[in-house]
Tab-separated table of C-alpha atoms in Angstrom:
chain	number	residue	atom	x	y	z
A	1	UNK	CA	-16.322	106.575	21.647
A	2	UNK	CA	-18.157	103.632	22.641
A	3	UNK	CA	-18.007	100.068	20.960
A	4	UNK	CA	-20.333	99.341	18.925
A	5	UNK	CA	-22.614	96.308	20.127
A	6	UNK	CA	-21.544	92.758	19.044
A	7	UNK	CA	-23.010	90.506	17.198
A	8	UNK	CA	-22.925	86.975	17.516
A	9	UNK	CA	-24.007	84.024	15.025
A	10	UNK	CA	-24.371	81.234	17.169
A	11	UNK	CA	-24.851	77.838	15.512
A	12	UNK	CA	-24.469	74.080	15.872
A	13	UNK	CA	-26.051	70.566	14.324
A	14	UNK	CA	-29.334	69.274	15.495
A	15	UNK	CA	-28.524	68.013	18.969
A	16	UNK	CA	-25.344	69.505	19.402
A	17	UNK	CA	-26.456	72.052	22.376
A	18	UNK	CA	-26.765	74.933	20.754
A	19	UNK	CA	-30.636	75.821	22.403
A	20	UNK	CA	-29.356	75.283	26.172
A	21	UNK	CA	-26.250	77.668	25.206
A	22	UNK	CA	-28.462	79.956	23.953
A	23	UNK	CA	-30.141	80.314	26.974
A	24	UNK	CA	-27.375	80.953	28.878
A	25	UNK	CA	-26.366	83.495	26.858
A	26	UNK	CA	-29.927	85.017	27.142
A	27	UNK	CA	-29.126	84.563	30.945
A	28	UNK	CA	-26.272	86.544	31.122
A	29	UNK	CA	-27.597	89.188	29.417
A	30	UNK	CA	-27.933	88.726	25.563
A	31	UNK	CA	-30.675	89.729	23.777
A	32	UNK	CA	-31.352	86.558	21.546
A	33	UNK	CA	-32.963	86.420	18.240
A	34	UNK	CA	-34.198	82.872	17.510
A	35	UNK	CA	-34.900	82.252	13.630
A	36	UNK	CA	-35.556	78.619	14.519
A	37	UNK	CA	-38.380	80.017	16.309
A	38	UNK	CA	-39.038	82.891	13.522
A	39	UNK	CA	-39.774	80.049	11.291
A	40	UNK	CA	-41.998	78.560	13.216
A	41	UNK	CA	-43.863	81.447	13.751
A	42	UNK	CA	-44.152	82.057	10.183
A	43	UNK	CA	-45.534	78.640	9.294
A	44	UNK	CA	-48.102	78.566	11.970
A	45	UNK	CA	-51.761	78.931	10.668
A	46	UNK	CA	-51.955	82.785	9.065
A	47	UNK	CA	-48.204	82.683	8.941
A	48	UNK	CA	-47.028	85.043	6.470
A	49	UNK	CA	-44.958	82.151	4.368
A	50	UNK	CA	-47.752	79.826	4.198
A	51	UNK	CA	-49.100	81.172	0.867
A	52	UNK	CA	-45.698	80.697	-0.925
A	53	UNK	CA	-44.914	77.344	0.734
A	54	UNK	CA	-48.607	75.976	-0.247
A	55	UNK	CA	-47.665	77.184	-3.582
A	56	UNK	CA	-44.608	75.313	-3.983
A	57	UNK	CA	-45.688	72.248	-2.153
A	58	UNK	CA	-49.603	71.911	-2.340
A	59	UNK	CA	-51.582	70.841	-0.055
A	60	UNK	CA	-49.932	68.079	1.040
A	61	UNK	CA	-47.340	70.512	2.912
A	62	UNK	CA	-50.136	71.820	5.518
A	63	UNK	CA	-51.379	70.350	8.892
A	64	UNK	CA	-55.077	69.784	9.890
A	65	UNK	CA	-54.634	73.001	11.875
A	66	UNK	CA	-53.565	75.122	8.608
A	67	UNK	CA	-50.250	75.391	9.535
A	68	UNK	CA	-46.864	73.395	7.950
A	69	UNK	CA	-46.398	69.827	9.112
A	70	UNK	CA	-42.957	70.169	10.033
A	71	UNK	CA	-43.008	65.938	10.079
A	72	UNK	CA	-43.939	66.192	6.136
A	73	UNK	CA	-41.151	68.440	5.648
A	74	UNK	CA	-38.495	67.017	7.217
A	75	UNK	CA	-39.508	63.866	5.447
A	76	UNK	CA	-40.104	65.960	1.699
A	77	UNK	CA	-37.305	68.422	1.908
A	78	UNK	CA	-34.296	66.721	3.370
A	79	UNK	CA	-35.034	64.172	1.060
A	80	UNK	CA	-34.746	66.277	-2.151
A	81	UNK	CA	-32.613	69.008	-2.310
A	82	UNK	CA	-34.701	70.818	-4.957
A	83	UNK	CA	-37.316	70.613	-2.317
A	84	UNK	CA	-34.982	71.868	0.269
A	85	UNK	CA	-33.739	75.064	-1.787
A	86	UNK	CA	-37.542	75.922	-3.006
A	87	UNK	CA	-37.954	76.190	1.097
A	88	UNK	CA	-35.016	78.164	1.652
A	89	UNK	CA	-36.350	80.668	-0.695
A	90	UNK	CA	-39.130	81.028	0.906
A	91	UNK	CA	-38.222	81.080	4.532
A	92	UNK	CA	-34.448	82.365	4.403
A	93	UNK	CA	-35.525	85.883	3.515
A	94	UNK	CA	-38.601	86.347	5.843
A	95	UNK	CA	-36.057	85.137	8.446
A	96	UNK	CA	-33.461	87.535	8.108
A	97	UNK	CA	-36.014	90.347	7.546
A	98	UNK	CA	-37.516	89.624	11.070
A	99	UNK	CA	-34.619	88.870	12.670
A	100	UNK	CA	-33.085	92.231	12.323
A	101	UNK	CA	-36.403	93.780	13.008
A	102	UNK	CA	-35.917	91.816	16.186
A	103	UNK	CA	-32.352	92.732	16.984
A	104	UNK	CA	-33.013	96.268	16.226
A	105	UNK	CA	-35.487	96.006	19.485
A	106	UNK	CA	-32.737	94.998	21.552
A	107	UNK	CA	-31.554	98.040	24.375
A	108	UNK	CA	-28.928	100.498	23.154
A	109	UNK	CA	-25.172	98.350	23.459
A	110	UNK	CA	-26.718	94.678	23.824
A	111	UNK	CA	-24.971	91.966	22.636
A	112	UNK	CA	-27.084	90.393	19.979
A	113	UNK	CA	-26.704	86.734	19.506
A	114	UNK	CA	-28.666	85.209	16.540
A	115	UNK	CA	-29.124	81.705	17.240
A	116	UNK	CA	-29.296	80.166	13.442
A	117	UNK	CA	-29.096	76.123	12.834
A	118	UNK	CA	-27.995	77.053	9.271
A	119	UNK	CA	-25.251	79.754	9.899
A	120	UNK	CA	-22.653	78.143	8.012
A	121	UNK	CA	-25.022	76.312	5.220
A	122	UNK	CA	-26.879	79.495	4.484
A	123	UNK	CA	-24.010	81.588	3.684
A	124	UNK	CA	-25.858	85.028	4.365
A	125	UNK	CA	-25.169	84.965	8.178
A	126	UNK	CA	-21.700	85.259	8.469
A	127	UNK	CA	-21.292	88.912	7.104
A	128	UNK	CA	-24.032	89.853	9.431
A	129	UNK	CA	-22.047	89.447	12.973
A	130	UNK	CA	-18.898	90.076	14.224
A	131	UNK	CA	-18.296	86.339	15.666
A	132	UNK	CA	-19.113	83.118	15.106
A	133	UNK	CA	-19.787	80.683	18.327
A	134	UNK	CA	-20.116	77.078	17.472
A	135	UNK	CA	-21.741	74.447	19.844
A	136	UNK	CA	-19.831	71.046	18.944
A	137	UNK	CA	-20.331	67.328	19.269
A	138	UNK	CA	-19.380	64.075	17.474
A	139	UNK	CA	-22.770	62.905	15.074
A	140	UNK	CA	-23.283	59.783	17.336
A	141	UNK	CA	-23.809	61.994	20.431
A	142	UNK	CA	-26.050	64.358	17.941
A	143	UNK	CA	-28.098	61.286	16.692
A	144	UNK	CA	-28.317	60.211	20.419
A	145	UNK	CA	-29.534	63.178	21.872
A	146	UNK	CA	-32.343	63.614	18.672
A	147	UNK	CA	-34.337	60.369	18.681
A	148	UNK	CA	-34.902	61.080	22.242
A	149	UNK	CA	-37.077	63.784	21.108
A	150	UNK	CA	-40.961	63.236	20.939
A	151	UNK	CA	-41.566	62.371	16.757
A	152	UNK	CA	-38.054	61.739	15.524
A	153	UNK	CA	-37.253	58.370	13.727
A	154	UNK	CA	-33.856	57.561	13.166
A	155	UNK	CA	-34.319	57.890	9.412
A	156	UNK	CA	-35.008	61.467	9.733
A	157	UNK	CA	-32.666	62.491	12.389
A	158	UNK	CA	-29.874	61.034	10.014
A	159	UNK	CA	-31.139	62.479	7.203
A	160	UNK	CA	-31.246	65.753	8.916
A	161	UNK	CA	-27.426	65.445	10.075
A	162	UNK	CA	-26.378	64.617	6.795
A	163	UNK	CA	-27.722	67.682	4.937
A	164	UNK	CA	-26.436	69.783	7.475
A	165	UNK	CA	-22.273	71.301	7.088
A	166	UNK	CA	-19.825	68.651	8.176
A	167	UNK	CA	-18.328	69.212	11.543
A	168	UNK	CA	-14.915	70.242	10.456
A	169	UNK	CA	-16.944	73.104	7.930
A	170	UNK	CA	-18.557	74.973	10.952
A	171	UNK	CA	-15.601	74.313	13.217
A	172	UNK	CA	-13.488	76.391	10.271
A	173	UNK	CA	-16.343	78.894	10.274
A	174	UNK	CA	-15.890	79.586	14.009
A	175	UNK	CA	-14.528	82.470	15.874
A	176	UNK	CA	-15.171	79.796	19.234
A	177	UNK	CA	-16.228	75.908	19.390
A	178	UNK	CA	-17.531	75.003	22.720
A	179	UNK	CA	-17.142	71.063	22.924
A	180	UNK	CA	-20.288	69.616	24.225
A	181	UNK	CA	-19.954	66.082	23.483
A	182	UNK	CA	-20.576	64.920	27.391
A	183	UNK	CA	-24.376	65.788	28.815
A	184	UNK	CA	-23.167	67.649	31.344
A	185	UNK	CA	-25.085	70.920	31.751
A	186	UNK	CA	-23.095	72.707	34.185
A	187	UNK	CA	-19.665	72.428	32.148
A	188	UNK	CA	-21.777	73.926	29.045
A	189	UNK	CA	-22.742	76.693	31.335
A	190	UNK	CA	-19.305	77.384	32.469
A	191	UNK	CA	-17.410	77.360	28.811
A	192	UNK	CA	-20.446	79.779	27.736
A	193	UNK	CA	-19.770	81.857	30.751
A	194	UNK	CA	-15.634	82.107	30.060
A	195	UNK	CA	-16.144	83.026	26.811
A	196	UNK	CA	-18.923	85.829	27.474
A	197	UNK	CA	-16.310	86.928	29.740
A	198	UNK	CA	-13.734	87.075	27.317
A	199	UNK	CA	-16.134	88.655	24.471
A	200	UNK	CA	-18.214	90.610	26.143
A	201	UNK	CA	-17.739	91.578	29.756
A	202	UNK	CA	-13.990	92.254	29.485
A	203	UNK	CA	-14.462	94.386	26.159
């Protein structure tokens, strides 16, 4: 009888990694389901959680272009965690919904690796996959790494950190923590590659 296909959760902070291991993974064969880039998609203009979020938030929520300002956001809903959970309610279950529409496009005995930032927070993920892969650094590398992104202020990238589980809660969490506290691309690579070994290719 064959295996059933695994399922992975990977996860990490905001600049921990996590994107550039999920790449590899999608290089080596995984088929990836990104609900960072699920929510997007559902908050550009027509997105099918605008309604609800413009309900919550007004106006106020919504760029020029009709879609969420993700810069108003950040700013609104890390700031205020009723804020927070009213956008959790909206997004978290369009997410998942999608996400398994996605996975269940994958070809027969994929690995499936769900890329989620909120994994651990969300507490709906973890029942869904068989392991849990955690992309690691200290908050001072995170913090580093984020303001030398295009819009971040310092403010919100520590704002962000802090509303986001502790280190030592998603290092529990974890099946696997790949330390990536040094920018070094091609050690990532190799740590992602020993443990797809060890998962997936020697299963």
């Amino acid at each position: 009888m064959t295996a059933a296909a695994l399922r992975i959760g990977l996860t990490g902070g905001i600049g921990s990694g996590k994107s550039t291991a999920a790449a590899r993974l999608q290089a080596l064969g995984a088929h990836l389901v990104d609900t960072d880039a699920i929510a997007r998609e559902l908050t550009l203009p027509g997105g099918a959680a605008l309604p609800a979020l413009r309900e919550c938030f007004g106006d106020a929520c919504l760029a020029a272009d009709g879609s969420l300002d993700r810069a108003w956001m950040r700013a609104h809903a890390f700031a205020e965690p009723a804020h927070r959970a009213a956008l959790e309610a909206v997004l978290h279950p369009l997410i998942g919904t999608e996400a398994e529409r996605r996975a269940a496009e994958a070809p027969a005995g994929a690995t499936r690796v769900f890329d989620v930032p909120l994994l651990v927070e969300s507490g709906r993920w973890r029942a869904r996959v068989d392991r849990v892969l955690v992309i690691d650094c200290p908050a001072e590398r995170q913090l580093e790494r984020v303001l030398r992104r295009a819009g971040w202020t310092r403010e919100a990238a520590l704002r962000v950190i802090a509303q986001q589980a502790p280190r030592e809660i998603r290092r529990a969490a974890a099946d696997a923590v790949i330390d990536n506290r040094d920018d070094d691309p091609a050690a990532l690579a190799a740590a992602v590659d020993a443990l797809w070994h060890h998962w997936v290719a020697a299963r």
